[in-house]
Every structure is written in structure tokens, then in C-alpha cells.
Coordinates of C-alpha atoms in Angstrom, one line a residue:
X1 CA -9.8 10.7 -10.4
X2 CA -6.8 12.0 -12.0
X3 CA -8.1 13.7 -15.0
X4 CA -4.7 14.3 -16.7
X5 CA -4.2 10.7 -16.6
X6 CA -7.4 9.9 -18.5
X7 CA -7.4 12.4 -21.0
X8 CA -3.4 10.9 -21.6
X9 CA -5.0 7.4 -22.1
X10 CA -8.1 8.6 -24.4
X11 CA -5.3 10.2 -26.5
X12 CA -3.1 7.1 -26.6
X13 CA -6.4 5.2 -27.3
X14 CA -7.4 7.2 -30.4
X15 CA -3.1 7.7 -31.8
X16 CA -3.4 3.8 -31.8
X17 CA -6.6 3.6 -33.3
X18 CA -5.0 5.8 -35.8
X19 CA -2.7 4.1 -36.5
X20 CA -4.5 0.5 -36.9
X21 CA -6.7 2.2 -39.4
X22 CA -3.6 3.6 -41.9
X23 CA -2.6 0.3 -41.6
X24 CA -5.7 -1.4 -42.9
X25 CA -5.6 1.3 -45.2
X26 CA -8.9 2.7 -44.0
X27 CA -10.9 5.2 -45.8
X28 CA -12.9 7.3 -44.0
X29 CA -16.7 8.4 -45.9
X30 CA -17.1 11.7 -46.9
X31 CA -19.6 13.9 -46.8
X32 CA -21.0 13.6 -50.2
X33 CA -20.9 9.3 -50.0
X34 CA -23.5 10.2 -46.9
X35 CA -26.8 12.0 -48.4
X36 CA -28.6 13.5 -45.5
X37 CA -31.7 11.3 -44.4
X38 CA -34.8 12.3 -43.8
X39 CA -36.3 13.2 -40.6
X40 CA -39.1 9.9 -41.0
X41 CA -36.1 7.7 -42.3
X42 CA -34.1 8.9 -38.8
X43 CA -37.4 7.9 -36.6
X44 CA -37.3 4.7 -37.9
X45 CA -33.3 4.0 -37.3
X46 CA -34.4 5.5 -33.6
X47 CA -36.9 3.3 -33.2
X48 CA -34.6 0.2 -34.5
X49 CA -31.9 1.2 -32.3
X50 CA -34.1 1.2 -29.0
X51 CA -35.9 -2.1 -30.0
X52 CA -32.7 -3.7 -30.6
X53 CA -31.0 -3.0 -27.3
X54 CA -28.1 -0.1 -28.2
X55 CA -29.9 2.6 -27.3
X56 CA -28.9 3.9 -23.9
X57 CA -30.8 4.8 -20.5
X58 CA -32.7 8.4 -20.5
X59 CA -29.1 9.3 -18.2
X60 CA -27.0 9.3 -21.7
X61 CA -27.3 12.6 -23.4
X62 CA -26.0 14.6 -27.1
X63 CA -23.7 12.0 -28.7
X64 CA -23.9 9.3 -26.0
X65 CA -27.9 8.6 -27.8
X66 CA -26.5 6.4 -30.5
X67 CA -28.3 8.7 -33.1
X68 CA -25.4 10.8 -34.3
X69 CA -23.7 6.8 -34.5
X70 CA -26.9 6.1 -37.2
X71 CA -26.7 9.4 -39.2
X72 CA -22.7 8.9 -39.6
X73 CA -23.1 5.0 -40.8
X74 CA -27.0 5.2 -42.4
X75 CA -26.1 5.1 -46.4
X76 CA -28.8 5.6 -49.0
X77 CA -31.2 3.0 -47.9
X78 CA -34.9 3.0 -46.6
X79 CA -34.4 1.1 -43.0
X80 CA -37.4 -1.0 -42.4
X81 CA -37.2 -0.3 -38.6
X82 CA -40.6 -1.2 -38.1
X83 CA -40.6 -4.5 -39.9
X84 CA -41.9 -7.6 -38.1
X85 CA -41.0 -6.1 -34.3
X86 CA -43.2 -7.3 -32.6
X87 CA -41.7 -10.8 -33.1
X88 CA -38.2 -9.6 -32.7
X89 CA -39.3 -7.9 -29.6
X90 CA -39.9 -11.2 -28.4
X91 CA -37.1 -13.5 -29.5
X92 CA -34.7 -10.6 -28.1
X93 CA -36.5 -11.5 -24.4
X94 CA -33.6 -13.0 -22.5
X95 CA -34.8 -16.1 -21.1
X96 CA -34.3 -15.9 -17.3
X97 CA -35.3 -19.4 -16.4
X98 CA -32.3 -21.4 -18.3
X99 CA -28.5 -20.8 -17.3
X100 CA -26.9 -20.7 -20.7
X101 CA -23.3 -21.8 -20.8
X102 CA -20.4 -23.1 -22.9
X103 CA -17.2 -24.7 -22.4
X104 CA -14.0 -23.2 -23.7
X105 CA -10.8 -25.7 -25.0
X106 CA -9.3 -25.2 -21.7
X107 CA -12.8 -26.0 -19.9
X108 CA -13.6 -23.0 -19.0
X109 CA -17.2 -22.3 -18.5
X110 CA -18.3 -18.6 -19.5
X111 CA -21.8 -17.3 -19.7
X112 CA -23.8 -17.1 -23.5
X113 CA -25.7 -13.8 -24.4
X114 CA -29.0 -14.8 -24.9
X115 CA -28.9 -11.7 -27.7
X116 CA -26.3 -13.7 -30.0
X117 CA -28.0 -16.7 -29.7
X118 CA -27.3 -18.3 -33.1
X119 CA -30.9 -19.7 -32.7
X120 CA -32.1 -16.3 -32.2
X121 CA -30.3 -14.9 -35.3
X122 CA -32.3 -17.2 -37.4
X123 CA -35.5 -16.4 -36.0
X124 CA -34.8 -12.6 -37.3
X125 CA -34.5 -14.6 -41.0
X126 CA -37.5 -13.8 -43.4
X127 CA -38.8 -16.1 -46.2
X128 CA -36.8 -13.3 -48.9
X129 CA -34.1 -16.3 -49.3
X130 CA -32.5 -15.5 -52.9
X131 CA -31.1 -18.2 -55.7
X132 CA -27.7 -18.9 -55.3
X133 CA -25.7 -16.3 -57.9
X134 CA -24.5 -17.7 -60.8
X135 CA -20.3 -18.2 -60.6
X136 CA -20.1 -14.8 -62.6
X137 CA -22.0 -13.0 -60.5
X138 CA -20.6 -14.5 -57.2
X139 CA -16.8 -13.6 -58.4
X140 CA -18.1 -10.1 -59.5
X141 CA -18.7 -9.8 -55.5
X142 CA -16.2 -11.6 -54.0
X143 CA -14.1 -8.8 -56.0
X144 CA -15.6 -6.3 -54.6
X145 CA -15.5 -7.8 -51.2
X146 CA -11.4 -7.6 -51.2
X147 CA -11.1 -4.8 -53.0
X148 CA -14.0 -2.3 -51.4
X149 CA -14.1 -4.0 -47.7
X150 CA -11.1 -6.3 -46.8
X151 CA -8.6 -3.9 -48.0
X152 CA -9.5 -1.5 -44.9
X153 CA -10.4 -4.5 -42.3
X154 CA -8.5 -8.0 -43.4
X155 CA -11.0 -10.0 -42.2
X156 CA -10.5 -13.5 -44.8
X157 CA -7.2 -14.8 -45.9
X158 CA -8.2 -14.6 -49.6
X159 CA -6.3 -18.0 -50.9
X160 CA -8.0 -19.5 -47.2
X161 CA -11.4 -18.2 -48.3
X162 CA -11.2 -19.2 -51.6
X163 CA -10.3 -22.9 -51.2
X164 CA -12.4 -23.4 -48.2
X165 CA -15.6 -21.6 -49.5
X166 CA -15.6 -20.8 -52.7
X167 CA -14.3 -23.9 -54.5
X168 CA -16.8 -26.4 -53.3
X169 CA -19.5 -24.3 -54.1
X170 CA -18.6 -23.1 -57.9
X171 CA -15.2 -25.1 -58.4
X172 CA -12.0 -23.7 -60.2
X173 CA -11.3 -20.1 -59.6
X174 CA -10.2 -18.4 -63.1
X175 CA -6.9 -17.3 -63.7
X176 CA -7.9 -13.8 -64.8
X177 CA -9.4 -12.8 -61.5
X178 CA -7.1 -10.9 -58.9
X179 CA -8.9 -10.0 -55.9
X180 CA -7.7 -6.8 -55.4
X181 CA -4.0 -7.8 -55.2
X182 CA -1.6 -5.2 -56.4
X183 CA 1.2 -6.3 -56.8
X184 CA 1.3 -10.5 -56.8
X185 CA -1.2 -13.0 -58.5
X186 CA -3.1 -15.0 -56.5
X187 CA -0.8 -18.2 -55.0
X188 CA -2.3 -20.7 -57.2
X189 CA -0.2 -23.3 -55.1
X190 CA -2.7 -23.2 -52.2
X191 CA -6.1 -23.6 -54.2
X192 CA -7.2 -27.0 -55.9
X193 CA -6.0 -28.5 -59.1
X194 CA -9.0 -28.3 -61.9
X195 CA -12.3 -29.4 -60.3
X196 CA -14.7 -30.6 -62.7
X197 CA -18.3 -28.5 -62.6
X198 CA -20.1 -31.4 -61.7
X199 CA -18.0 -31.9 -58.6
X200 CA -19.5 -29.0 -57.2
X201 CA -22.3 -27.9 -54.8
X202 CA -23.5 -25.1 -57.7
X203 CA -24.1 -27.8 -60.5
X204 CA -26.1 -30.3 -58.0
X205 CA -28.1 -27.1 -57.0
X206 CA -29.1 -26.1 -59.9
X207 CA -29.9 -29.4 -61.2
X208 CA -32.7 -29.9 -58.5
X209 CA -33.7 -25.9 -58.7
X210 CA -34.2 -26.8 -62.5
X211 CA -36.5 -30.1 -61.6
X212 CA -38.4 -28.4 -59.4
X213 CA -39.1 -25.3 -62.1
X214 CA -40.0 -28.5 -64.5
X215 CA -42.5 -30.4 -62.0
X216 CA -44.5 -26.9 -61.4
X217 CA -44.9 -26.2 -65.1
X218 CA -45.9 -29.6 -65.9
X219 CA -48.7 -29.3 -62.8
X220 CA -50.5 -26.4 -65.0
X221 CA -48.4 -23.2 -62.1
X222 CA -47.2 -20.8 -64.4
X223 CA -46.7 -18.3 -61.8
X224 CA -43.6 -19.7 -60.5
X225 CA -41.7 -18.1 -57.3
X226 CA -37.8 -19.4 -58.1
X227 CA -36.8 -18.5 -54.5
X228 CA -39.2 -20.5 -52.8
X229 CA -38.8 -23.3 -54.7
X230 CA -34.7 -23.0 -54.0
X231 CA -35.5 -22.7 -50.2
X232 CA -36.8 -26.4 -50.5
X233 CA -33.3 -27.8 -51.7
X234 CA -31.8 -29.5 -48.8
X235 CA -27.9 -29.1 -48.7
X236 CA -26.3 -31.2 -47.3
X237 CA -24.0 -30.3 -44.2
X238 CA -20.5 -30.0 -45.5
X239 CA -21.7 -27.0 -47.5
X240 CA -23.2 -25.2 -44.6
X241 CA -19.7 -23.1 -43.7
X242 CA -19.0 -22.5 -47.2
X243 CA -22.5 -20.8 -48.1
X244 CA -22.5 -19.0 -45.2
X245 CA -19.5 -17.3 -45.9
X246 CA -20.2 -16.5 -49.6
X247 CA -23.6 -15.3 -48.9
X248 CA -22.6 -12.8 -46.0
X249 CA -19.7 -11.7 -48.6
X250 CA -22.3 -11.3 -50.6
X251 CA -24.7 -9.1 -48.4
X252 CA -21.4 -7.0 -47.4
X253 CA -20.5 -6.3 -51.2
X254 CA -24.1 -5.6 -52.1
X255 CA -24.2 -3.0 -49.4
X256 CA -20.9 -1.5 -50.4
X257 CA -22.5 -0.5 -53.6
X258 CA -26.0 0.6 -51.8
X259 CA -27.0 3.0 -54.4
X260 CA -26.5 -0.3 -57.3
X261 CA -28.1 -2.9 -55.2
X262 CA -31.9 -2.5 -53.0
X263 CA -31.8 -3.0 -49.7
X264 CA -34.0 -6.3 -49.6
X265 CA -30.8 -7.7 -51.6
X266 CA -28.5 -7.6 -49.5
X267 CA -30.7 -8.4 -46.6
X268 CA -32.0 -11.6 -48.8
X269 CA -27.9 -12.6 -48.6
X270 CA -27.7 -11.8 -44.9
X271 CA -30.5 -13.9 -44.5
X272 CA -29.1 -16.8 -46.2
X273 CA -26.3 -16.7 -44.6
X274 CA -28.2 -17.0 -41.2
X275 CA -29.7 -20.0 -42.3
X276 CA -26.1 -21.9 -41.8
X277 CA -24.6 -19.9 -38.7
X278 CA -25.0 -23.0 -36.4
X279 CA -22.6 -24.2 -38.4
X280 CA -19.7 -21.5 -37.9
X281 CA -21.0 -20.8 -34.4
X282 CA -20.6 -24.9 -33.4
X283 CA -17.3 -24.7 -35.5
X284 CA -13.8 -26.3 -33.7
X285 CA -12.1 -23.5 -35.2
X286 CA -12.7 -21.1 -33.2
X287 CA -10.6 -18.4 -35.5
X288 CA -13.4 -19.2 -38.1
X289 CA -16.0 -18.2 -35.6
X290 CA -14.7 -15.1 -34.6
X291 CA -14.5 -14.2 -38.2
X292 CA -18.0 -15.3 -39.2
X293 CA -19.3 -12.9 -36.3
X294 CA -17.0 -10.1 -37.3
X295 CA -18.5 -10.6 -41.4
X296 CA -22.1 -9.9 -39.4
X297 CA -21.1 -6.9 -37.7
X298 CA -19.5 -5.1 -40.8
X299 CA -22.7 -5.6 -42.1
X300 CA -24.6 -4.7 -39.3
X301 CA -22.9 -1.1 -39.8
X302 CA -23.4 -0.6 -43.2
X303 CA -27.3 -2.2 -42.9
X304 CA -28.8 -1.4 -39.8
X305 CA -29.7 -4.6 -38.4
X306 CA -31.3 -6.9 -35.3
X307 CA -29.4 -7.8 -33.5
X308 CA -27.7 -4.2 -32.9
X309 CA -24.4 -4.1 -34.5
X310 CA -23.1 -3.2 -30.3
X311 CA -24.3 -6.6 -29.5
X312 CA -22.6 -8.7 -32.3
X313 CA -19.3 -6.3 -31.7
X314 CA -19.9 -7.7 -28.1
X315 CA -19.7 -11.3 -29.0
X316 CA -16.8 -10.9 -31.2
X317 CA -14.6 -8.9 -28.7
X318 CA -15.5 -11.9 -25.7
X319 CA -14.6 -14.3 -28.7
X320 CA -11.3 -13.0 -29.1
X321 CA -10.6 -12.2 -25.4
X322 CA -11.6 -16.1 -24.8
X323 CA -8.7 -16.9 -27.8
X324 CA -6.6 -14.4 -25.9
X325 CA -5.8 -12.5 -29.2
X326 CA -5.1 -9.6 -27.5
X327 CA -2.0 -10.2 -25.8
X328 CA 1.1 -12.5 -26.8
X329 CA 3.1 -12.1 -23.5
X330 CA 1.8 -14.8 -21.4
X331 CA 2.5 -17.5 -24.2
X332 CA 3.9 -20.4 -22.1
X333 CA 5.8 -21.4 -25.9
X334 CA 5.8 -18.9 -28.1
X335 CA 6.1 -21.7 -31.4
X336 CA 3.0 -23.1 -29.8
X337 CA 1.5 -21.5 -33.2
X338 CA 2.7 -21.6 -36.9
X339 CA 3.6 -18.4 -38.7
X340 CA 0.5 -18.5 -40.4
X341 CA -1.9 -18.7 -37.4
X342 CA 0.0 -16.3 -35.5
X343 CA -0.9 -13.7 -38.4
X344 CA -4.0 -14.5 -38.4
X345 CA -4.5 -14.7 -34.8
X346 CA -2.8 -10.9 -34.8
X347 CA -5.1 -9.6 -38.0
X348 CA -8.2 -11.0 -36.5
X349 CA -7.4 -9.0 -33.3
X350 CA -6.4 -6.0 -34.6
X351 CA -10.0 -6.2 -36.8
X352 CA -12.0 -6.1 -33.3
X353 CA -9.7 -3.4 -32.0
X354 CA -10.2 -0.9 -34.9
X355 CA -14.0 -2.2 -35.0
X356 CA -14.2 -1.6 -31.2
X357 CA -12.6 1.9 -31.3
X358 CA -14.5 2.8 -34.2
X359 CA -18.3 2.1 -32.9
X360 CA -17.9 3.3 -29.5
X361 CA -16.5 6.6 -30.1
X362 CA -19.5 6.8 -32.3
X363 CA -21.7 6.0 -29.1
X364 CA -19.8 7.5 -26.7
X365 CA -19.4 4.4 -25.1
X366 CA -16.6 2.2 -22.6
X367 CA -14.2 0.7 -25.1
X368 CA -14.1 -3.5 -24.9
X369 CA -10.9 -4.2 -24.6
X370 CA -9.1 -2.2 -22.2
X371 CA -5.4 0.1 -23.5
X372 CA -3.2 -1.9 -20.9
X373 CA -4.6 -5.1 -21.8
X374 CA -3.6 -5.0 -25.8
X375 CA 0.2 -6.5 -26.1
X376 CA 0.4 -8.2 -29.1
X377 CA 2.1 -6.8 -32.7
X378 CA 0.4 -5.6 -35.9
X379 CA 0.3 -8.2 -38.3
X380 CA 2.2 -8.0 -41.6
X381 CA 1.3 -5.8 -44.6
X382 CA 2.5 -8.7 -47.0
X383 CA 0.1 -9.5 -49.8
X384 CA -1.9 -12.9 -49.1
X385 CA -0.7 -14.6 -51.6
X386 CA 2.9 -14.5 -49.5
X387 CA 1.5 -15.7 -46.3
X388 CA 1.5 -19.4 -46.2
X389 CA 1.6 -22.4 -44.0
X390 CA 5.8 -22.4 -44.3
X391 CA 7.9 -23.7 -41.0
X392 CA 10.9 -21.9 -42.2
X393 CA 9.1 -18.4 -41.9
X394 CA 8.7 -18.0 -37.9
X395 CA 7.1 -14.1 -37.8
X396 CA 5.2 -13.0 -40.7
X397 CA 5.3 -9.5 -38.7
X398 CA 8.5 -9.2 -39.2
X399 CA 8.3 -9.2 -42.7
X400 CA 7.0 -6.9 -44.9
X401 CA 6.4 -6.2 -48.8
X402 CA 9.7 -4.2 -48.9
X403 CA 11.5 -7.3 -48.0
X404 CA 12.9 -10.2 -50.3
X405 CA 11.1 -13.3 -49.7

């Protein structure tokens, strides 16, 4: 083994992981963001982290243990590692008897990780199911979401996110809300004309949470749980992909601001939002899969989590090898994808390369997606609001926000 080679291509690794997080504008945490846990917090994260699968054999030692990983990424939280494990311990069994598989759009058959079962995922989910936030509060962390989170890792296409997800579920967005865009408004030409409140998933939700409040007072229950009541709504399916989004942007933003929001508030959204992943999971788009499963493992860093955030990093890097986002040089037709998907194809990679590069150096692990394999460019650094679905713009790369549009 040529050692000179290797240490050439860790170094080439880590200048181009450099340089995919200065262009996401990454900000690193200091010292004084992290306060220093205590040694019966840390048991617990250990514990977690074995239970969950990303812990190493006994033949990893010092950094390679996955514990200096917890103390860099733990924030100000009490982790609950020893909640409920002996039934994760048991959904996480891989089940040897059935040969799990699923077919590609090119009929390819790969292998499913029992661990990202989507069924699996919603066994983890507790009866702590929160009320749908109010349209105020949703914006206020939808804000912070762009500003706090997808600044660093563009994840959502904000004008995508907000006209898929957010208008069915609270209607019109309002016009003095930015998103964390500097220097454009938000491009009002791809959200909906004025939808009225009653069109919208919000004002039918609240109208049976409301009759369900009404029916327990007039049976004599003053003592009435609001969340359980709202877990008995049944939504109808073509709000499934929408609430899941919102509510994991939800848990994300709420765990941004740990020391504002407890940690059973965040994990109430992440568990809402489990209640709908069949939905993204089963979803044609494939794109909108990957970045369902990418939502769950930022969150699974900043809240430790089952499964392991390693695991659902896993299943996002074989989803975007599957899409082949990392490499653009065996396009048979290069046009064989609008301007607009080819960003997004490009900013969705780049996302699990930085992620990738990021957690494993923490665990002193292989990285997922080989150096040699990676051909494909960085995707622009234009404001959403400037990348549309526009046939006479053929690279969005190409363009930047220095350049006249």
C-alpha cells in the first residue's frame, strides 16, 4: 500500500470537502454554542449509539468509538437514550427470513436495509403527536429553517417547498416574509394566486379539532388532552407529503434553537412527520425522496435519534448513487434534464457529499462515495427565487449572482 498516495487522496478529500462547505456557506459550532455534557448525559448517548447500530466492533479504538462524534454534535438537550429500548431493540432485528427488495426506474433490483424500513421508522413513533402550529407559528419556523439550516446545506428549493407543502396546508404565503433571501424577494410567479382559507388542509383541521374539543365538554371531560384528540383526525392522502415536510422542518428548526424549544418538541414534530413517510418513501419522485431522508438525518445530528443518523446517511447516499447524482459523464444526452432538475440533481448531491464527509471524519469511518467516483459540478449560488423551470437557461451552474440575468 502506497502510503503517499493515500495521505494525497485524504488531503484532496478534506480541500474538497472544504470547499463544498464555503460554498453552502457553512458555519462551523464553536466552543461556547457546545456546553460540556455531563458524564451521565454522555452514558446515555453511549448507550443510544450501541443500541442503534453506529457504534463500532471492540477492534475500533480513540476517535473511531463514535463518542467524540456525540460530544461534538450533542447540544443542550437531555438524550432519552434509554427510552422505550427494549422495543426498538426489537424492531431494529433485521428479519432474516424475507428477501427485501425494490425495483429501480430502469428495473434494477437492489437490496432494502431492513434498518430504514419506513415501517420501521414509524414503529420508533410515540403517542407525543403535537397540534398542527397555527400559520404564524409555522412561518416563524419555516424562517428559521432557510435562514439557520438551508443556508449551510440547500436541501428545499424554497419557492418548490412552498407551493408544494406549504400552501395546501395554510394557503397564501404573505408578502412580508423573505425566507432568508438577501438580495431578491421571493418569485411570487411560481406560488398560487390568493387561495381562500377555507381551501386549505389548516381550516378543515381545525374545524374537526374544534368539534372534537366541543363533543368532550359536552360529555361532562373537562380534562381535555388536545393532542390526542388531533391524532384522531384522519387526513386524507394528498396531504400526507405536505405534512411531512412541514413537520420535519419543524423538528429541524425547533432543534436549531435547542436552548428555546424542549427536546420532547422537536421530537413530537419528528414524530409527526414519521406518521406520513410512506408517503415520501413510495413517492415517483425520487429527488423528493432523497430529500425527505436527507431532512431526517440533519435532524438525526442535531437530536440523537433511532435509527442512527450513520444508517439514514446510508440510505440517502445509496439513494443518490441509485439516481447517479454523483457523476454527469456517462449522460447518454446531456438535455435529457431541464436546467432546473439538473441543479437540483447537482445541490442534492453535493448535500450527501458534505453530509458524508462531515459524519465520517467524526467516526473515523470509510467515506460513501468514493473521490474518483464524484464528477459532477457544484450547483449555482443564485438566489432561489432565480432558478426556475426556463428552457432558455441550459446550466444554472454556469450562472451565478454576479451575472445579469
Amino acid at each position: 500500500m502506497n502510503t503517499n498516495n493515500n495521505q494525497s487522496d485524504f488531503n484532496s478529500s478534506m480541500e474538497r470537502s472544504n470547499s463544498v462547505n464555503d460554498m453552502m456557506m457553512k458555519r462551523e459550532p464553536s466552543l461556547s454554542d457546545i456546553p460540556s455534557p455531563n458524564e451521565s448525559i454522555m452514558d446515555k448517548v453511549e448507550n443510544s449509539t450501541a443500541i442503534s447500530g453506529s457504534k463500532q466492533p471492540n477492534s475500533y479504538f480513540g476517535s473511531s468509538s463514535g463518542i467524540s462524534f456525540a460530544r461534538l454534535m450533542f447540544t443542550a438537550v437531555n438524550f432519552k437514550g434509554n427510552h422505550d429500548i427494549n422495543n426498538i431493540n426489537a424492531t431494529m432485528a433485521p428479519n432474516t427470513n424475507n428477501n427485501n427488495t425494490t425495483t429501480t426506474n430502469n428495473n434494477q433490483t437492489h437490496s432494502v436495509i431492513p434498518v430504514m424500513d419506513s415501517s420501521m421508522l414509524k414503529k420508533t413513533v410515540d403517542s407525543q403527536i403535537p397540534v398542527l402550529p397555527t400559520k404564524e407559528q409555522a412561518l416563524s419556523f419555516i424562517s428559521l429553517y432557510f435562514a439557520q439550516s438551508n443556508s449551510q446545506l440547500p436541501v428545499l428549493h424554497r419557492e418548490e417547498f412552498l407551493r408544494k407543502y406549504f400552501e395546501p396546508i395554510y394557503g397564501t404565503v404573505p408578502d412580508d416574509i423573505s425566507f432568508a433571501s438577501n438580495y431578491t424577494t421571493i418569485n411570487r410567479d411560481n406560488l398560487s394566486d390568493e387561495i381562500k382559507p377555507e381551501d386549505t388542509w389548516y381550516f378543515e383541521y381545525t374545524k374537526q379539532l374544534n368539534e372534537l374539543i366541543e363533543k368532550e365538554k359536552n360529555n361532562g371531560n373537562l380534562d381535555i388532552d388536545s393532542n390526542k384528540l388531533a391524532s384522531n383526525i384522519k387526513t386524507p392522502q394528498i396531504f400526507s407529503k405536505p405534512l411531512y415536510f412541514l413537520n420535519i422542518v419543524f423538528a429541524i428548526s425547533s432543534s436549531v434553537k435547542h436552548l428555546q424549544y424542549l427536546e420532547h418538541i422537536s421530537d413530537s414534530f419528528k414524530n409527526a412527520a414519521l406518521k406520513y413517510i410512506d408517503s415520501v418513501y413510495a413517492s415517483t419522485d425520487r429527488l423528493e425522496s432523497l430529500q425527505s431522508i436527507l431532512l431526517l438525518t440533519l435532524f438525526s445530528i442535531m437530536r440523537p435519534a433511532v435509527p442512527g443518523v450513520w444508517y439514514v446517511l446510508g440510505s440517502a447516499l445509496r439513494v443518490c448513487v441509485d439516481l447517479g447524482l454523483h457523476t454527469e459523464s456517462n449522460l447518454i444526452n446531456p438535455d435529457s434534464y431541464d436546467s432546473f432538475t439538473l441543479d437540483i440533481r447537482r445541490r442534492l448531491f453535493w448535500c450527501c457529499y458534505a453530509l458524508d464527509r462531515q459524519v465520517c471524519v467524526y467516526l473515523g469511518r470509510p467515506f460513501g462515495i468514493p473521490e474518483e467516483s464524484v464528477h459532477v459540478p457544484f450547483p449555482t449560488d443564485l438566489d432561489d427565487a432565480l432558478i426556475v423551470h426556463d428552457d432558455t437557461v441550459h446550466d444554472y451552474s454556469k450562472r451565478t449572482k454576479n451575472t445579469k440575468i
